[in-house]
Amino acid sequence: MDQNEAKRLAARAALDYLPAQGVVGLGTGSTSRLFIEEVGALVRAGRALLGVPTSAASRAQAEALGVPLASDDGPWSIDVCVDGADEVDERLNLIKGGGGALTREKIVNHAARKNIIIVDGSKLSQRLGERWAVPIEVVRFGHASTAAALRAFGEPTLRCHDGKPFVTDAGGLIYDLRCGPIDDPSALDQALRGVPGVVETGLFLGRASVVLVAGADGVARLSRG
Ligand code: 5RP
């Protein structure tokens, strides 16, 4: 099974967690794209779902598929949010933000009563940071000074696209902070939030209700506790 097939399998498994009718957070990234395709098919078949997109890209995709969407302003009462992740540890803590949507994703995640994370097996690790850097969204003003402060925690690299700084939907920049395996993700998250200029971190701690991990043997359903 290739990675894309595994992502599709995880995306389909997430449909089991959707309400008969209600509000669904729509994640960002290649796995979430597959999930949004499935939501589009459900809506066309008559299911009454309202989407809350976590990025302009997810909004555009869902809109094109005819999925009714809530305004970006909120407030929302979200039954379930389905999103991907870059890394998942044994406690189901996550690193997210590979697609640059971490701030919106975290806002929608916190507004959802249940969060379903869809990944293929390559995303699992024992400790966060083994595989991925931690994306950190920062305000543009003084970002190089913010980056200098981030050096106390690891090696920050400004994310660029086509040779220019990548600008998020929220208008911020992203530094990918390589810090190696993280002993205490909660302490790191708190410390990073204390740096002026930091808007949000890609550490999603205790925020996954269920992680659906797809691989050749099917879909494993992992839940906390
Ligand atoms: C976007 C994200 C994505 O969920 C994460 O990067 C996983 O992406 P993919 O499904 O393409 O592997 O956090 O900001």
Tab-separated table of C-alpha atoms and ligand atoms in Angstrom:
chain	number	residue	atom	x	y	z
A	1	MET	CA	0.000	0.000	0.000
A	2	ASP	CA	1.447	3.386	-0.924
A	3	GLN	CA	1.278	6.410	1.349
A	4	ASN	CA	-1.551	8.002	-0.584
A	5	GLU	CA	-3.697	4.875	-0.319
A	6	ALA	CA	-3.056	4.811	3.435
A	7	LYS	CA	-4.070	8.467	3.717
A	8	ARG	CA	-7.288	7.726	1.802
A	9	LEU	CA	-8.030	4.798	4.129
A	10	ALA	CA	-7.567	6.990	7.214
A	11	ALA	CA	-9.732	9.724	5.662
A	12	ARG	CA	-12.547	7.247	4.989
A	13	ALA	CA	-12.313	5.797	8.509
A	14	ALA	CA	-12.934	9.280	9.914
A	15	LEU	CA	-16.406	9.283	8.363
A	16	ASP	CA	-17.508	6.912	11.179
A	17	TYR	CA	-17.110	9.810	13.632
A	18	LEU	CA	-19.257	12.350	11.785
A	19	PRO	CA	-22.661	13.286	13.192
A	20	ALA	CA	-25.822	12.404	11.228
A	21	GLN	CA	-26.100	16.159	10.809
A	22	GLY	CA	-23.965	18.881	12.306
A	23	VAL	CA	-20.814	20.957	12.160
A	24	VAL	CA	-17.474	19.526	11.051
A	25	GLY	CA	-14.025	21.112	11.276
A	26	LEU	CA	-12.122	20.588	8.029
A	27	GLY	CA	-8.366	20.187	8.441
A	28	THR	CA	-5.568	21.169	6.091
A	29	GLY	CA	-3.005	19.107	4.169
A	30	SER	CA	-3.007	16.181	1.765
A	31	THR	CA	-4.814	13.750	4.117
A	32	SER	CA	-7.441	16.336	5.005
A	33	ARG	CA	-7.938	17.016	1.286
A	34	LEU	CA	-8.955	13.385	0.867
A	35	PHE	CA	-11.294	13.686	3.843
A	36	ILE	CA	-12.897	16.835	2.399
A	37	GLU	CA	-13.506	14.947	-0.862
A	38	GLU	CA	-15.413	12.348	1.155
A	39	VAL	CA	-17.416	15.058	2.935
A	40	GLY	CA	-18.303	16.528	-0.465
A	41	ALA	CA	-19.656	13.130	-1.559
A	42	LEU	CA	-21.737	12.851	1.643
A	43	VAL	CA	-23.198	16.332	1.166
A	44	ARG	CA	-24.087	15.569	-2.443
A	45	ALA	CA	-25.848	12.433	-1.186
A	46	GLY	CA	-27.994	14.646	1.089
A	47	ARG	CA	-26.139	14.691	4.436
A	48	ALA	CA	-26.677	17.987	6.310
A	49	LEU	CA	-23.122	18.969	7.279
A	50	LEU	CA	-21.706	22.456	7.762
A	51	GLY	CA	-17.928	22.805	7.420
A	52	VAL	CA	-15.516	25.019	9.331
A	53	PRO	CA	-12.348	25.171	7.182
A	54	THR	CA	-8.924	25.558	8.804
A	55	SER	CA	-7.321	27.292	5.815
A	56	ALA	CA	-8.128	29.242	2.681
A	57	ALA	CA	-7.114	26.158	0.660
A	58	SER	CA	-9.544	23.901	2.521
A	59	ARG	CA	-12.278	26.535	2.171
A	60	ALA	CA	-11.708	26.748	-1.598
A	61	GLN	CA	-11.748	22.956	-1.989
A	62	ALA	CA	-14.876	22.463	0.141
A	63	GLU	CA	-16.661	25.344	-1.590
A	64	ALA	CA	-15.906	23.831	-5.009
A	65	LEU	CA	-17.379	20.529	-3.804
A	66	GLY	CA	-20.588	22.229	-2.663
A	67	VAL	CA	-20.037	21.792	1.073
A	68	PRO	CA	-21.937	24.505	3.032
A	69	LEU	CA	-19.424	26.491	5.083
A	70	ALA	CA	-19.545	28.616	8.220
A	71	SER	CA	-18.005	32.084	8.249
A	72	ASP	CA	-14.368	32.401	9.297
A	73	ASP	CA	-15.458	34.629	12.182
A	74	GLY	CA	-17.085	32.001	14.402
A	75	PRO	CA	-18.237	31.376	17.016
A	76	TRP	CA	-18.775	27.761	16.040
A	77	SER	CA	-20.216	24.800	17.858
A	78	ILE	CA	-18.203	22.073	16.179
A	79	ASP	CA	-19.249	18.458	16.708
A	80	VAL	CA	-16.043	16.983	15.359
A	81	CYS	CA	-12.904	18.252	13.653
A	82	VAL	CA	-10.937	15.961	11.352
A	83	ASP	CA	-7.345	16.942	10.600
A	84	GLY	CA	-3.970	15.445	9.726
A	85	ALA	CA	-0.684	15.654	11.643
A	86	ASP	CA	3.038	15.617	10.922
A	87	GLU	CA	4.093	13.609	13.957
A	88	VAL	CA	2.185	11.676	16.637
A	89	ASP	CA	3.828	10.443	19.834
A	90	GLU	CA	2.881	7.561	22.121
A	91	ARG	CA	0.635	9.835	24.205
A	92	LEU	CA	-1.120	11.057	21.053
A	93	ASN	CA	0.450	14.479	21.311
A	94	LEU	CA	0.999	16.022	17.908
A	95	ILE	CA	3.221	18.235	15.824
A	96	LYS	CA	1.160	20.027	13.191
A	97	GLY	CA	1.715	22.904	10.806
A	98	GLY	CA	3.552	21.268	7.914
A	99	GLY	CA	0.988	22.972	5.689
A	100	GLY	CA	1.401	26.270	7.507
A	101	ALA	CA	-2.144	26.329	8.914
A	102	LEU	CA	-1.268	25.675	12.560
A	103	THR	CA	-2.889	28.782	14.041
A	104	ARG	CA	-6.255	28.318	12.355
A	105	GLU	CA	-6.040	24.575	12.958
A	106	LYS	CA	-5.495	25.104	16.660
A	107	ILE	CA	-8.395	27.568	16.926
A	108	VAL	CA	-10.758	25.126	15.210
A	109	ASN	CA	-9.364	22.182	17.209
A	110	HIS	CA	-10.140	24.005	20.449
A	111	ALA	CA	-13.666	24.848	19.280
A	112	ALA	CA	-14.432	21.177	18.540
A	113	ARG	CA	-15.952	18.737	21.022
A	114	LYS	CA	-14.027	15.866	19.421
A	115	ASN	CA	-10.814	15.839	17.371
A	116	ILE	CA	-10.083	12.982	14.993
A	117	ILE	CA	-6.553	12.881	13.608
A	118	ILE	CA	-5.938	10.992	10.372
A	119	VAL	CA	-2.433	9.788	9.512
A	120	ASP	CA	-0.514	7.029	7.822
A	121	GLY	CA	1.930	4.946	9.863
A	122	SER	CA	4.963	7.035	8.879
A	123	LYS	CA	3.818	9.789	11.272
A	124	LEU	CA	4.290	7.793	14.477
A	125	SER	CA	7.256	8.308	16.777
A	126	GLN	CA	8.076	7.690	20.413
A	127	ARG	CA	8.860	11.311	21.197
A	128	LEU	CA	7.798	14.441	19.345
A	129	GLY	CA	10.694	16.064	17.541
A	130	GLU	CA	12.284	12.778	16.493
A	131	ARG	CA	11.115	13.339	12.932
A	132	TRP	CA	9.838	16.883	12.617
A	133	ALA	CA	10.805	20.383	13.544
A	134	VAL	CA	8.178	22.320	15.499
A	135	PRO	CA	6.529	24.948	13.262
A	136	ILE	CA	6.118	28.263	15.043
A	137	GLU	CA	4.031	31.093	13.649
A	138	VAL	CA	5.416	34.533	14.453
A	139	VAL	CA	4.304	38.068	13.647
A	140	ARG	CA	6.260	39.689	10.835
A	141	PHE	CA	7.433	42.678	12.824
A	142	GLY	CA	10.847	41.933	14.287
A	143	HIS	CA	10.722	38.303	13.205
A	144	ALA	CA	14.529	38.008	13.038
A	145	SER	CA	14.706	39.119	16.684
A	146	THR	CA	12.006	36.587	17.571
A	147	ALA	CA	14.083	33.956	15.752
A	148	ALA	CA	17.155	34.953	17.774
A	149	ALA	CA	15.154	34.312	20.963
A	150	LEU	CA	13.964	30.963	19.586
A	151	ARG	CA	17.612	29.869	19.307
A	152	ALA	CA	17.510	29.224	23.046
A	153	PHE	CA	15.333	26.188	22.241
A	154	GLY	CA	16.802	24.817	18.995
A	155	GLU	CA	17.664	25.772	15.441
A	156	PRO	CA	14.965	27.915	13.806
A	157	THR	CA	14.696	28.085	10.013
A	158	LEU	CA	12.480	30.612	8.285
A	159	ARG	CA	10.058	28.714	6.060
A	160	CYS	CA	10.277	29.906	2.457
A	161	HIS	CA	8.303	29.189	-0.663
A	162	ASP	CA	9.665	29.997	-4.142
A	163	GLY	CA	12.565	31.810	-2.491
A	164	LYS	CA	10.314	34.108	-0.451
A	165	PRO	CA	9.140	33.849	3.157
A	166	PHE	CA	5.988	31.752	3.358
A	167	VAL	CA	3.110	33.907	4.638
A	168	THR	CA	0.310	32.148	6.505
A	169	ASP	CA	-3.420	32.736	6.040
A	170	ALA	CA	-3.206	34.672	9.306
A	171	GLY	CA	-0.513	36.942	7.818
A	172	GLY	CA	2.336	35.564	9.913
A	173	LEU	CA	5.653	33.890	9.125
A	174	ILE	CA	6.758	30.421	10.156
A	175	TYR	CA	10.000	29.317	11.740
A	176	ASP	CA	10.567	25.562	11.799
A	177	LEU	CA	12.368	24.918	15.069
A	178	ARG	CA	14.527	21.820	14.976
A	179	CYS	CA	15.050	20.782	18.582
A	180	GLY	CA	15.425	16.993	18.431
A	181	PRO	CA	13.392	14.590	20.576
A	182	ILE	CA	11.438	16.677	23.085
A	183	ASP	CA	11.537	15.521	26.729
A	184	ASP	CA	8.735	17.751	27.984
A	185	PRO	CA	6.519	19.065	25.156
A	186	SER	CA	4.281	20.956	27.571
A	187	ALA	CA	7.192	22.876	29.143
A	188	LEU	CA	8.582	23.649	25.686
A	189	ASP	CA	5.190	24.861	24.463
A	190	GLN	CA	4.802	27.132	27.465
A	191	ALA	CA	8.313	28.536	27.094
A	192	LEU	CA	7.865	29.195	23.369
A	193	ARG	CA	4.606	31.020	24.051
A	194	GLY	CA	6.531	33.281	26.387
A	195	VAL	CA	8.664	34.630	23.532
A	196	PRO	CA	7.276	37.983	22.310
A	197	GLY	CA	6.290	37.697	18.654
A	198	VAL	CA	5.254	34.051	18.868
A	199	VAL	CA	1.636	33.691	17.752
A	200	GLU	CA	1.211	29.923	18.002
A	201	THR	CA	3.182	26.712	18.129
A	202	GLY	CA	2.631	23.498	16.204
A	203	LEU	CA	2.541	21.484	19.444
A	204	PHE	CA	-1.000	20.111	19.871
A	205	LEU	CA	-0.896	18.534	23.315
A	206	GLY	CA	-3.771	16.481	24.705
A	207	ARG	CA	-5.935	17.644	21.827
A	208	ALA	CA	-6.487	14.391	19.877
A	209	SER	CA	-9.574	12.409	20.892
A	210	VAL	CA	-8.811	9.588	18.451
A	211	VAL	CA	-5.891	9.021	16.069
A	212	LEU	CA	-6.657	6.877	13.030
A	213	VAL	CA	-3.440	5.309	11.728
A	214	ALA	CA	-3.716	3.623	8.351
A	215	GLY	CA	-1.304	1.022	7.017
A	216	ALA	CA	-1.165	-2.271	5.147
A	217	ASP	CA	-3.067	-4.025	7.971
A	218	GLY	CA	-5.936	-1.554	7.920
A	219	VAL	CA	-6.745	1.283	10.292
A	220	ALA	CA	-5.688	1.299	13.948
A	221	ARG	CA	-7.907	3.474	16.147
A	222	LEU	CA	-5.852	4.920	18.998
A	223	SER	CA	-7.456	6.870	21.795
A	224	ARG	CA	-5.990	8.546	24.847
A	225	GLY	CA	-6.197	6.862	28.227
B	1	5RP	C1	-1.173	21.528	8.027
B	1	5RP	C2	-1.053	20.347	8.908
B	1	5RP	C3	-1.271	19.016	8.273
B	1	5RP	O1	-2.331	18.387	8.930
B	1	5RP	C4	-0.011	18.202	8.406
B	1	5RP	O2	1.045	18.923	7.800
B	1	5RP	C5	-0.165	16.841	7.724
B	1	5RP	O3	-0.223	17.010	6.353
B	1	5RP	P1	-0.383	15.797	5.343
B	1	5RP	O4	-1.759	15.242	5.569
B	1	5RP	O5	-0.229	16.427	3.991
B	1	5RP	O6	0.689	14.793	5.634
B	1	5RP	O7	-0.802	20.420	10.084
B	1	5RP	O8	-0.816	22.716	8.685
